[in-house]
Amino acid sequence: MPRSATKRIAILISGRGSNMVALADAVREGAIPNAEIAIVISDKLHAAGLESARERGIETLVIERGARTREEHDDKIVAALAAREIDLVCLAGYMRVLSSEFIDAYRGRILNIHPSLLPAFPGLDAQRQALEHGAKVSGCTVHFVDETLDGGPIVAQREVPVHEDDTVESLSARILIEEHKLYPEAVAIVLTNS
Ligand code: GRF
């Protein structure tokens, strides 16, 4: 593909989709140059982010797991991505582990955002883990997705202070503000270098 061609981004969500909205708005405002959000795919029929995507005129697709195996489910998603000639896949609150077939098909072209300073606190409930460990600093990380759990190469990170009186909710909200800035920056970096 010529370097100047518009890069086609797919965003995978399972829920609220606020990072998806941050990416879509960054593309619209030109903060992620030469890119378009080609599709938003959800594994949950009632993911709130689907409506936010539709409001922005972005194609949406629901591919539920149902009775499928992980491989069968991911096959369907990969087929949808291939049909749309997707260049970059952004996981944004997508709550499923990808099959090795999916990772292989898009190796080096799948990003995820995680609400901690990886490699600290991978997996679920990263903000709760930070509080339970007494961390004084946490943050967020954008990384490439490989077969490890939240363990792929790091693209960008942002620190966020942990306050003495923080709850999971207050810390999550403070981290989320930074997520919404960091993810577009990281995507722009990756696309510029691809
Ligand atoms: C974010 O905290 C993200 O880091 C994590 O899941 C949350 C998704 O939020 N992976 P949203 O759906 O983007 O609002």
Coordinates of N, CA, C and O and ligand atoms in Angstrom, one line a residue:
M1 N 0.8 -1.2 0.0 CA 0.0 0.0 0.0 C 0.9 1.3 0.0 O 1.8 1.3 0.8
P2 N 0.6 2.2 -0.9 CA 1.4 3.5 -0.8 C 1.3 4.2 0.5 O 0.2 4.1 1.1
R3 N 2.4 4.8 0.9 CA 2.4 5.4 2.3 C 1.3 6.4 2.5 O 0.8 6.6 3.6
S4 N 0.9 7.1 1.4 CA 0.0 8.2 1.6 C -1.5 7.7 1.7 O -2.4 8.5 2.0
A5 N -1.7 6.4 1.4 CA -3.1 5.9 1.4 C -3.7 6.0 2.8 O -3.0 5.9 3.8
T6 N -5.0 6.2 2.8 CA -5.7 6.3 4.0 C -5.7 5.0 4.7 O -6.1 3.9 4.1
K7 N -5.3 5.0 6.0 CA -5.2 3.7 6.8 C -6.6 3.4 7.3 O -7.2 4.3 7.9
R8 N -7.0 2.2 7.2 CA -8.3 1.8 7.6 C -8.3 1.1 9.0 O -7.6 0.1 9.1
I9 N -8.9 1.7 10.0 CA -8.9 1.3 11.4 C -10.2 0.6 11.7 O -11.3 1.1 11.4
A10 N -10.1 -0.6 12.4 CA -11.3 -1.2 13.0 C -11.1 -1.1 14.5 O -10.0 -1.3 15.0
I11 N -12.2 -0.9 15.2 CA -12.2 -0.8 16.6 C -13.1 -1.9 17.2 O -14.3 -2.0 16.7
L12 N -12.6 -2.7 18.1 CA -13.4 -3.7 18.7 C -13.7 -3.3 20.1 O -12.9 -2.9 20.9
I13 N -15.0 -3.4 20.4 CA -15.5 -3.0 21.8 C -16.4 -4.1 22.3 O -16.9 -5.0 21.6
S14 N -16.6 -4.0 23.7 CA -17.6 -4.8 24.3 C -18.6 -4.0 25.1 O -19.6 -4.6 25.6
G15 N -18.3 -2.7 25.3 CA -19.2 -2.0 26.3 C -19.3 -0.5 25.9 O -19.7 -0.2 24.8
R16 N -18.9 0.3 26.9 CA -19.2 1.7 26.9 C -18.6 2.4 25.6 O -19.2 3.3 25.0
G17 N -17.4 2.1 25.3 CA -16.8 2.6 24.0 C -16.3 4.0 24.1 O -16.2 4.7 23.1
S18 N -15.9 4.5 25.3 CA -15.4 5.9 25.4 C -14.1 6.0 24.7 O -13.8 7.1 24.1
N19 N -13.2 5.0 24.7 CA -12.0 5.1 24.0 C -12.2 5.0 22.5 O -11.5 5.7 21.7
M20 N -13.2 4.3 22.0 CA -13.6 4.3 20.6 C -14.0 5.7 20.2 O -13.5 6.1 19.1
V21 N -14.8 6.3 21.0 CA -15.2 7.7 20.7 C -14.0 8.6 20.6 O -13.9 9.5 19.7
A22 N -13.1 8.5 21.5 CA -11.9 9.3 21.5 C -11.1 9.1 20.2 O -10.6 10.1 19.6
L23 N -11.0 7.9 19.8 CA -10.3 7.6 18.5 C -11.0 8.2 17.3 O -10.4 8.8 16.5
A24 N -12.3 8.0 17.3 CA -13.1 8.5 16.2 C -13.0 10.0 16.1 O -12.9 10.6 15.0
D25 N -13.1 10.7 17.3 CA -13.1 12.1 17.3 C -11.7 12.6 16.9 O -11.5 13.6 16.2
A26 N -10.6 11.9 17.3 CA -9.3 12.3 16.9 C -9.1 12.2 15.4 O -8.4 13.0 14.8
V27 N -9.6 11.1 14.8 CA -9.6 11.0 13.3 C -10.3 12.1 12.7 O -9.8 12.8 11.7
R28 N -11.5 12.4 13.2 CA -12.3 13.5 12.5 C -11.6 14.8 12.6 O -11.6 15.7 11.7
E29 N -10.9 15.1 13.8 CA -10.2 16.4 14.0 C -8.8 16.4 13.3 O -8.1 17.4 13.4
G30 N -8.4 15.3 12.7 CA -7.1 15.3 12.0 C -5.9 15.0 12.9 O -4.8 15.1 12.5
A31 N -6.2 14.7 14.2 CA -5.1 14.3 15.1 C -4.5 13.0 14.8 O -3.4 12.7 15.2
I32 N -5.3 12.1 14.1 CA -4.7 10.9 13.6 C -4.8 11.1 12.0 O -5.9 10.8 11.5
P33 N -3.7 11.5 11.4 CA -3.8 11.9 10.0 C -3.9 10.6 9.1 O -3.5 9.6 9.4
N34 N -4.5 10.9 7.9 CA -4.5 9.8 6.9 C -5.1 8.5 7.4 O -4.6 7.4 7.2
A35 N -6.2 8.6 8.1 CA -6.8 7.4 8.7 C -8.4 7.6 8.7 O -8.9 8.7 8.6
E36 N -9.0 6.5 8.7 CA -10.5 6.5 8.9 C -10.9 5.3 9.8 O -10.2 4.3 9.8
I37 N -11.9 5.5 10.5 CA -12.5 4.4 11.3 C -13.5 3.7 10.4 O -14.5 4.2 10.0
A38 N -13.0 2.5 9.9 CA -13.8 1.8 8.8 C -15.0 1.0 9.4 O -16.0 0.8 8.8
I39 N -14.8 0.6 10.7 CA -15.8 -0.2 11.3 C -15.6 -0.3 12.8 O -14.5 -0.3 13.3
V40 N -16.7 -0.4 13.5 CA -16.7 -0.8 15.0 C -17.4 -2.1 15.1 O -18.5 -2.3 14.7
I41 N -16.7 -3.1 15.7 CA -17.2 -4.4 15.9 C -17.4 -4.6 17.4 O -16.5 -4.4 18.2
S42 N -18.6 -5.2 17.8 CA -18.8 -5.5 19.2 C -19.2 -7.0 19.3 O -19.9 -7.5 18.4
D43 N -18.7 -7.6 20.4 CA -19.2 -9.0 20.6 C -20.4 -9.0 21.5 O -20.9 -10.0 21.9
K44 N -20.9 -7.8 21.9 CA -22.1 -7.7 22.7 C -23.1 -6.9 22.0 O -22.9 -5.7 21.6
L45 N -24.3 -7.4 21.9 CA -25.4 -6.8 21.1 C -25.8 -5.4 21.7 O -26.1 -4.5 21.0
H46 N -25.7 -5.3 23.0 CA -26.2 -4.1 23.7 C -25.1 -3.2 24.1 O -25.3 -2.3 25.0
A47 N -23.9 -3.3 23.6 CA -22.8 -2.5 23.9 C -23.2 -1.0 23.7 O -23.6 -0.7 22.5
A48 N -23.0 -0.2 24.7 CA -23.5 1.2 24.5 C -22.7 1.9 23.4 O -23.2 2.8 22.8
G49 N -21.4 1.5 23.2 CA -20.6 2.2 22.2 C -21.1 2.1 20.8 O -20.8 2.9 19.9
L50 N -21.9 1.0 20.6 CA -22.5 0.9 19.2 C -23.3 2.1 18.8 O -23.2 2.6 17.6
E51 N -24.1 2.6 19.7 CA -24.9 3.8 19.4 C -24.0 5.0 19.1 O -24.3 5.8 18.2
S52 N -23.0 5.1 19.9 CA -22.1 6.3 19.8 C -21.4 6.2 18.4 O -21.2 7.2 17.7
A53 N -21.1 5.0 17.9 CA -20.4 4.8 16.6 C -21.4 5.2 15.5 O -21.1 5.9 14.6
R54 N -22.7 4.7 15.7 CA -23.7 5.0 14.6 C -24.0 6.4 14.5 O -24.1 7.0 13.4
E55 N -24.0 7.1 15.7 CA -24.2 8.6 15.7 C -23.1 9.3 14.9 O -23.4 10.4 14.4
R56 N -22.0 8.7 14.8 CA -20.9 9.3 14.1 C -20.8 8.8 12.7 O -19.8 9.1 12.0
G57 N -21.8 8.0 12.3 CA -21.8 7.6 10.9 C -20.8 6.4 10.6 O -20.5 6.2 9.4
I58 N -20.4 5.8 11.6 CA -19.4 4.7 11.4 C -20.2 3.3 11.3 O -21.2 3.1 12.0
E59 N -19.8 2.5 10.4 CA -20.4 1.2 10.2 C -20.2 0.4 11.5 O -19.1 0.4 12.1
T60 N -21.2 -0.3 11.9 CA -21.1 -1.2 13.1 C -21.5 -2.6 12.7 O -22.3 -2.8 11.8
L61 N -21.0 -3.5 13.5 CA -21.2 -4.9 13.3 C -21.2 -5.6 14.6 O -20.2 -5.4 15.4
V62 N -22.2 -6.4 14.9 CA -22.2 -7.2 16.1 C -21.9 -8.7 15.7 O -22.6 -9.3 14.9
I63 N -20.8 -9.2 16.3 CA -20.5 -10.7 16.1 C -20.5 -11.3 17.5 O -19.4 -11.2 18.2
E64 N -21.6 -11.9 17.9 CA -21.6 -12.5 19.3 C -20.9 -13.8 19.3 O -20.9 -14.5 18.3
R65 N -20.4 -14.1 20.5 CA -19.7 -15.4 20.6 C -20.8 -16.6 20.5 O -20.5 -17.5 19.8
G66 N -21.9 -16.4 21.1 CA -22.9 -17.4 21.1 C -22.3 -18.8 21.4 O -21.6 -18.9 22.4
A67 N -22.7 -19.8 20.6 CA -22.2 -21.2 20.9 C -20.9 -21.5 20.2 O -20.4 -22.6 20.3
R68 N -20.3 -20.4 19.6 CA -19.1 -20.7 18.8 C -17.9 -20.9 19.7 O -17.8 -20.3 20.8
T69 N -16.9 -21.6 19.3 CA -15.6 -21.7 20.0 C -14.9 -20.3 19.8 O -15.3 -19.5 18.9
R70 N -13.9 -20.1 20.6 CA -13.1 -18.9 20.4 C -12.6 -18.8 18.9 O -12.6 -17.7 18.3
E71 N -12.1 -19.9 18.4 CA -11.5 -19.9 17.0 C -12.6 -19.5 16.0 O -12.4 -18.8 15.1
E72 N -13.8 -20.2 16.1 CA -14.9 -19.9 15.2 C -15.3 -18.4 15.3 O -15.6 -17.8 14.2
H73 N -15.4 -17.9 16.5 CA -15.8 -16.5 16.7 C -14.8 -15.6 16.0 O -15.1 -14.7 15.3
D74 N -13.5 -15.8 16.3 CA -12.5 -15.0 15.8 C -12.4 -15.1 14.3 O -12.1 -14.1 13.6
D75 N -12.6 -16.3 13.7 CA -12.7 -16.5 12.3 C -13.6 -15.5 11.6 O -13.3 -14.9 10.6
K76 N -14.8 -15.4 12.2 CA -15.8 -14.5 11.7 C -15.3 -13.0 11.8 O -15.6 -12.2 10.8
I77 N -14.7 -12.7 12.9 CA -14.2 -11.3 13.0 C -13.1 -11.0 12.0 O -13.1 -10.0 11.3
V78 N -12.2 -12.0 11.8 CA -11.1 -11.8 10.9 C -11.6 -11.7 9.5 O -11.1 -10.9 8.7
A79 N -12.6 -12.5 9.2 CA -13.2 -12.4 7.8 C -13.8 -11.0 7.6 O -13.7 -10.4 6.5
A80 N -14.5 -10.5 8.6 CA -15.1 -9.1 8.5 C -14.0 -8.0 8.3 O -14.2 -7.1 7.5
L81 N -12.9 -8.2 9.0 CA -11.8 -7.3 8.9 C -11.2 -7.4 7.5 O -10.9 -6.3 6.9
A82 N -11.0 -8.6 7.0 CA -10.3 -8.8 5.7 C -11.2 -8.2 4.6 O -10.7 -7.6 3.7
A83 N -12.5 -8.4 4.7 CA -13.4 -7.9 3.7 C -13.4 -6.4 3.6 O -13.7 -5.8 2.5
R84 N -13.0 -5.8 4.7 CA -12.9 -4.3 4.7 C -11.5 -3.8 4.5 O -11.2 -2.6 4.7
E85 N -10.6 -4.7 4.3 CA -9.1 -4.3 4.1 C -8.6 -3.4 5.2 O -8.1 -2.3 5.0
I86 N -8.8 -3.9 6.4 CA -8.4 -3.2 7.6 C -6.9 -3.2 7.8 O -6.2 -4.3 7.6
D87 N -6.3 -2.1 8.1 CA -4.8 -2.0 8.3 C -4.5 -2.1 9.8 O -3.4 -2.6 10.1
L88 N -5.3 -1.6 10.7 CA -5.0 -1.6 12.1 C -6.2 -1.9 12.9 O -7.3 -1.3 12.6
V89 N -6.1 -2.8 13.9 CA -7.2 -3.2 14.8 C -6.9 -2.6 16.1 O -5.8 -2.8 16.7
C90 N -7.8 -1.8 16.6 CA -7.7 -1.2 18.0 C -8.7 -1.9 18.9 O -9.9 -1.7 18.7
L91 N -8.2 -2.5 19.9 CA -9.1 -3.1 21.0 C -9.4 -1.9 22.0 O -8.4 -1.3 22.4
A92 N -10.6 -1.7 22.3 CA -11.0 -0.6 23.1 C -12.1 -1.1 24.1 O -13.3 -1.0 23.8
G93 N -11.6 -1.7 25.2 CA -12.6 -2.3 26.1 C -13.2 -3.5 25.5 O -14.4 -3.9 25.8
Y94 N -12.4 -4.2 24.7 CA -12.9 -5.5 24.1 C -12.5 -6.6 25.1 O -11.3 -6.8 25.4
M95 N -13.5 -7.3 25.7 CA -13.3 -8.1 26.8 C -13.0 -9.6 26.5 O -13.2 -10.5 27.4
R96 N -12.5 -9.9 25.3 CA -12.2 -11.2 25.0 C -10.7 -11.4 24.7 O -10.1 -10.5 24.1
V97 N -10.2 -12.5 25.0 CA -8.8 -12.9 24.6 C -8.8 -13.3 23.2 O -9.7 -14.1 22.8
L98 N -7.9 -12.8 22.4 CA -7.9 -13.2 20.9 C -7.2 -14.6 20.7 O -6.3 -14.9 21.4
S99 N -7.7 -15.3 19.7 CA -7.1 -16.6 19.4 C -5.8 -16.3 18.7 O -5.5 -15.2 18.2
S100 N -4.9 -17.3 18.7 CA -3.6 -17.2 18.0 C -3.8 -17.0 16.5 O -3.0 -16.3 15.9
E101 N -4.9 -17.5 16.0 CA -5.1 -17.3 14.5 C -5.4 -15.8 14.3 O -4.9 -15.3 13.3
F102 N -6.2 -15.2 15.1 CA -6.5 -13.8 14.9 C -5.2 -13.0 15.1 O -4.8 -12.1 14.2
I103 N -4.4 -13.3 16.1 CA -3.1 -12.5 16.3 C -2.2 -12.7 15.2 O -1.6 -11.8 14.7
D104 N -2.1 -13.9 14.7 CA -1.2 -14.2 13.5 C -1.7 -13.4 12.3 O -0.8 -12.9 11.5
A105 N -3.0 -13.4 12.1 CA -3.5 -12.7 10.9 C -3.2 -11.2 10.9 O -3.0 -10.6 9.8
Y106 N -3.1 -10.6 12.0 CA -2.9 -9.2 12.1 C -1.7 -8.9 13.0 O -1.6 -7.8 13.7
R107 N -0.7 -9.7 13.0 CA 0.5 -9.5 13.9 C 1.1 -8.2 13.7 O 1.4 -7.8 12.6
G108 N 1.4 -7.5 14.8 CA 2.0 -6.2 14.7 C 1.0 -5.1 14.3 O 1.4 -3.9 14.0
R109 N -0.2 -5.5 14.1 CA -1.2 -4.5 13.7 C -2.5 -4.5 14.6 O -3.6 -4.1 14.2
I110 N -2.3 -5.0 15.8 CA -3.4 -5.0 16.8 C -2.9 -4.2 18.0 O -1.8 -4.6 18.6
L111 N -3.6 -3.2 18.4 CA -3.3 -2.4 19.6 C -4.3 -2.6 20.7 O -5.5 -2.9 20.4
N112 N -3.9 -2.4 22.0 CA -4.9 -2.5 23.1 C -4.5 -1.4 24.0 O -3.4 -0.9 24.1
I113 N -5.5 -0.9 24.8 CA -5.3 0.1 25.8 C -5.6 -0.6 27.2 O -6.7 -1.3 27.3
H114 N -4.7 -0.4 28.1 CA -4.9 -1.0 29.4 C -4.8 0.0 30.5 O -3.8 0.8 30.5
P115 N -5.6 0.0 31.6 CA -5.6 1.0 32.6 C -4.6 0.8 33.7 O -5.0 0.8 34.9
S116 N -3.3 0.5 33.4 CA -2.3 0.5 34.4 C -1.0 0.8 33.6 O -0.9 0.8 32.4
L117 N 0.1 0.9 34.4 CA 1.4 1.0 33.8 C 2.0 -0.4 33.7 O 2.6 -0.9 34.6
L118 N 1.7 -1.0 32.5 CA 2.2 -2.4 32.3 C 3.7 -2.4 32.4 O 4.3 -1.4 32.0
P119 N 4.4 -3.4 32.8 CA 3.8 -4.7 33.1 C 3.1 -4.9 34.5 O 2.8 -6.0 34.9
A120 N 3.0 -3.8 35.2 CA 2.2 -3.9 36.5 C 0.8 -4.1 36.2 O 0.2 -3.4 35.3
F121 N 0.1 -4.9 37.0 CA -1.3 -5.1 37.0 C -2.0 -5.4 35.6 O -2.9 -4.7 35.2
P122 N -1.5 -6.5 35.0 CA -2.2 -7.0 33.8 C -3.6 -7.6 34.2 O -3.8 -7.8 35.4
G123 N -4.4 -7.9 33.2 CA -5.6 -8.6 33.4 C -6.7 -7.7 33.9 O -6.7 -6.5 33.8
L124 N -7.7 -8.4 34.5 CA -8.9 -7.6 34.9 C -8.7 -6.8 36.1 O -7.8 -7.0 36.9
D125 N -9.5 -5.7 36.3 CA -9.5 -4.9 37.5 C -8.2 -4.3 37.8 O -7.7 -4.3 39.0
A126 N -7.6 -3.7 36.8 CA -6.2 -3.2 37.0 C -6.2 -2.0 38.0 O -5.3 -1.9 38.8
Q127 N -7.3 -1.2 38.0 CA -7.3 -0.1 39.0 C -7.4 -0.6 40.4 O -6.8 -0.1 41.3
R128 N -8.3 -1.7 40.6 CA -8.4 -2.3 41.9 C -7.1 -2.9 42.4 O -6.7 -2.7 43.5
Q129 N -6.4 -3.5 41.4 CA -5.1 -4.1 41.8 C -4.1 -3.1 42.2 O -3.4 -3.2 43.2
A130 N -4.1 -1.9 41.6 CA -3.2 -0.8 41.9 C -3.5 -0.3 43.3 O -2.6 -0.1 44.2
L131 N -4.8 -0.2 43.7 CA -5.2 0.3 45.0 C -4.8 -0.7 46.1 O -4.3 -0.4 47.1
E132 N -5.1 -2.0 45.7 CA -4.8 -3.1 46.7 C -3.3 -3.2 47.0 O -2.9 -3.6 48.1
H133 N -2.5 -2.9 46.0 CA -1.0 -3.0 46.2 C -0.5 -1.7 46.9 O 0.7 -1.6 47.1
G134 N -1.3 -0.7 47.0 CA -0.8 0.6 47.6 C 0.1 1.3 46.7 O 0.9 2.1 47.1
A135 N -0.1 1.1 45.3 CA 0.6 1.9 44.4 C 0.4 3.4 44.5 O -0.7 3.8 44.8
K136 N 1.5 4.2 44.4 CA 1.3 5.6 44.5 C 1.2 6.3 43.2 O 0.8 7.4 43.1
V137 N 1.5 5.5 42.2 CA 1.4 6.0 40.8 C 0.8 4.8 39.9 O 1.2 3.7 40.1
S138 N -0.1 5.1 39.1 CA -0.6 4.1 38.1 C -0.6 4.9 36.8 O 0.2 5.8 36.5
G139 N -1.6 4.5 35.9 CA -1.6 5.1 34.6 C -2.3 4.3 33.6 O -3.1 3.4 33.9
C140 N -1.8 4.5 32.3 CA -2.4 3.7 31.2 C -1.3 3.4 30.2 O -0.3 4.1 30.1
T141 N -1.6 2.3 29.4 CA -0.6 1.8 28.5 C -1.3 1.4 27.2 O -2.3 0.8 27.2
V142 N -0.7 1.8 26.1 CA -1.1 1.3 24.8 C 0.0 0.3 24.3 O 1.2 0.7 24.3
H143 N -0.4 -0.9 24.0 CA 0.6 -1.9 23.6 C 0.1 -2.7 22.4 O -1.1 -2.8 22.2
F144 N 1.1 -3.3 21.7 CA 0.7 -4.3 20.7 C 0.2 -5.5 21.4 O 0.7 -5.9 22.5
V145 N -0.7 -6.2 20.7 CA -1.3 -7.4 21.2 C -0.5 -8.6 20.7 O -0.3 -8.8 19.5
D146 N 0.0 -9.5 21.6 CA 0.5 -10.8 21.2 C -0.1 -11.8 22.0 O -1.2 -11.6 22.6
E147 N 0.5 -13.0 22.1 CA -0.2 -14.2 22.8 C -0.2 -14.0 24.3 O -0.8 -14.8 25.0
T148 N 0.6 -13.1 24.8 CA 0.6 -12.9 26.3 C -0.5 -12.0 26.8 O -1.0 -11.2 26.0
L149 N -0.9 -12.1 28.0 CA -2.0 -11.3 28.6 C -1.4 -9.9 28.9 O -0.7 -9.7 29.8
D150 N -1.8 -9.0 28.1 CA -1.4 -7.6 28.2 C 0.1 -7.4 28.3 O 0.6 -6.5 28.9
G151 N 0.8 -8.3 27.6 CA 2.2 -8.4 27.7 C 3.0 -8.0 26.4 O 4.2 -8.1 26.4
G152 N 2.3 -7.5 25.4 CA 3.0 -7.2 24.1 C 3.8 -5.9 24.2 O 3.7 -5.2 25.2
P153 N 4.6 -5.6 23.2 CA 5.5 -4.4 23.2 C 4.7 -3.1 23.4 O 3.6 -2.9 22.9
I154 N 5.3 -2.3 24.3 CA 4.6 -1.1 24.7 C 4.8 0.0 23.7 O 6.0 0.3 23.2
V155 N 3.8 0.7 23.3 CA 3.9 1.9 22.3 C 4.0 3.2 23.1 O 4.8 4.0 22.8
A156 N 3.1 3.4 24.1 CA 3.1 4.6 24.8 C 2.5 4.4 26.2 O 1.6 3.5 26.4
Q157 N 2.9 5.2 27.2 CA 2.3 5.1 28.5 C 2.1 6.5 29.1 O 2.8 7.5 28.7
R158 N 1.2 6.7 30.0 CA 1.0 7.9 30.7 C 0.8 7.6 32.2 O 0.0 6.8 32.6
E159 N 1.5 8.4 33.1 CA 1.4 8.2 34.5 C 0.2 9.0 35.0 O -0.2 10.0 34.5
V160 N -0.4 8.4 36.1 CA -1.5 9.1 36.8 C -1.3 8.9 38.3 O -1.0 7.7 38.7
P161 N -1.4 9.9 39.1 CA -1.2 9.7 40.5 C -2.3 9.0 41.2 O -3.5 9.1 40.7
V162 N -2.0 8.2 42.2 CA -3.0 7.6 43.0 C -3.1 8.4 44.3 O -2.1 8.6 45.0
H163 N -4.3 8.8 44.7 CA -4.5 9.6 45.9 C -4.9 8.7 47.0 O -5.4 7.6 46.9
E164 N -4.5 9.1 48.2 CA -4.8 8.4 49.5 C -6.2 7.9 49.6 O -6.5 6.8 50.0
D165 N -7.1 8.8 49.2 CA -8.6 8.5 49.4 C -9.2 8.0 48.2 O -10.4 8.0 48.1
D166 N -8.4 7.5 47.2 CA -9.0 7.1 45.9 C -9.9 5.8 46.2 O -9.6 4.9 47.0
T167 N -11.0 5.7 45.4 CA -11.7 4.5 45.2 C -11.4 4.0 43.8 O -10.8 4.7 43.0
V168 N -11.9 2.8 43.6 CA -11.7 2.2 42.2 C -12.4 3.2 41.2 O -11.8 3.5 40.1
E169 N -13.5 3.8 41.6 CA -14.2 4.6 40.6 C -13.4 5.9 40.4 O -13.3 6.4 39.3
S170 N -12.9 6.5 41.5 CA -12.2 7.8 41.3 C -10.9 7.6 40.5 O -10.5 8.4 39.7
L171 N -10.2 6.6 40.9 CA -8.9 6.3 40.1 C -9.2 6.0 38.7 O -8.5 6.5 37.8
S172 N -10.2 5.1 38.4 CA -10.6 4.8 37.1 C -10.9 6.0 36.2 O -10.5 6.1 35.1
A173 N -11.6 6.9 36.9 CA -12.1 8.1 36.1 C -10.8 9.0 35.8 O -10.7 9.5 34.7
R174 N -9.9 9.1 36.7 CA -8.7 9.9 36.5 C -7.8 9.3 35.4 O -7.3 9.9 34.5
I175 N -7.7 7.9 35.4 CA -7.0 7.2 34.4 C -7.6 7.4 33.0 O -7.0 7.6 32.0
L176 N -9.0 7.3 33.0 CA -9.7 7.3 31.7 C -9.5 8.6 31.0 O -9.4 8.6 29.7
I177 N -9.4 9.7 31.7 CA -9.1 11.0 31.0 C -7.8 10.9 30.3 O -7.7 11.4 29.1
E178 N -6.8 10.3 30.8 CA -5.5 10.1 30.1 C -5.6 9.1 29.0 O -4.9 9.2 28.0
E179 N -6.4 8.0 29.2 CA -6.6 7.0 28.2 C -7.0 7.7 26.9 O -6.6 7.4 25.8
H180 N -8.0 8.6 27.0 CA -8.6 9.2 25.9 C -7.6 10.1 25.1 O -7.8 10.4 23.9
K181 N -6.6 10.6 25.8 CA -5.5 11.4 25.1 C -4.4 10.4 24.5 O -3.9 10.6 23.4
L182 N -4.1 9.4 25.3 CA -3.0 8.5 25.0 C -3.3 7.7 23.8 O -2.4 7.5 22.9
Y183 N -4.5 7.1 23.7 CA -4.8 6.2 22.6 C -4.6 6.8 21.2 O -3.9 6.3 20.4
P184 N -5.2 8.0 21.0 CA -5.0 8.6 19.7 C -3.6 8.9 19.4 O -3.1 8.7 18.3
E185 N -2.8 9.4 20.4 CA -1.4 9.7 20.2 C -0.7 8.4 19.8 O 0.2 8.4 18.9
A186 N -1.0 7.3 20.5 CA -0.3 6.0 20.1 C -0.6 5.6 18.7 O 0.2 5.1 18.0
V187 N -1.9 5.7 18.4 CA -2.3 5.2 17.0 C -1.6 6.1 16.0 O -1.1 5.6 14.9
A188 N -1.5 7.4 16.2 CA -0.9 8.2 15.2 C 0.6 7.8 15.1 O 1.1 7.8 14.0
I189 N 1.2 7.5 16.2 CA 2.7 7.1 16.2 C 2.8 5.8 15.4 O 3.6 5.7 14.5
V190 N 1.9 4.8 15.6 CA 2.0 3.5 14.9 C 1.8 3.7 13.4 O 2.5 3.1 12.6
L191 N 0.8 4.5 13.1 CA 0.4 4.7 11.7 C 1.5 5.4 10.9 O 1.8 5.1 9.8
T192 N 2.1 6.4 11.6 CA 3.2 7.2 11.0 C 4.4 6.3 10.7 O 5.1 6.5 9.7
N193 N 4.6 5.3 11.5 CA 5.8 4.4 11.4 C 5.5 3.1 10.6 O 6.3 2.3 10.5
S194 N 4.2 3.0 10.1 CA 3.9 1.7 9.4 C 4.0 1.9 7.9 O 4.1 3.0 7.4
Ligands
GRF1 C1 -10.8 1.2 29.6 O1 -10.4 1.5 31.0 C2 -9.7 0.4 29.0 O2 -8.4 0.8 29.4 C3 -10.0 -1.0 29.4 O3 -11.4 -1.1 29.4 C4 -11.9 0.2 29.6 C5 -12.8 0.4 28.4 O4 -13.6 1.6 28.5 N1 -9.3 -2.0 28.5 P1 -14.3 2.2 27.2 O5 -15.3 1.0 26.8 O6 -13.3 2.5 26.2 O7 -15.1 3.3 27.7

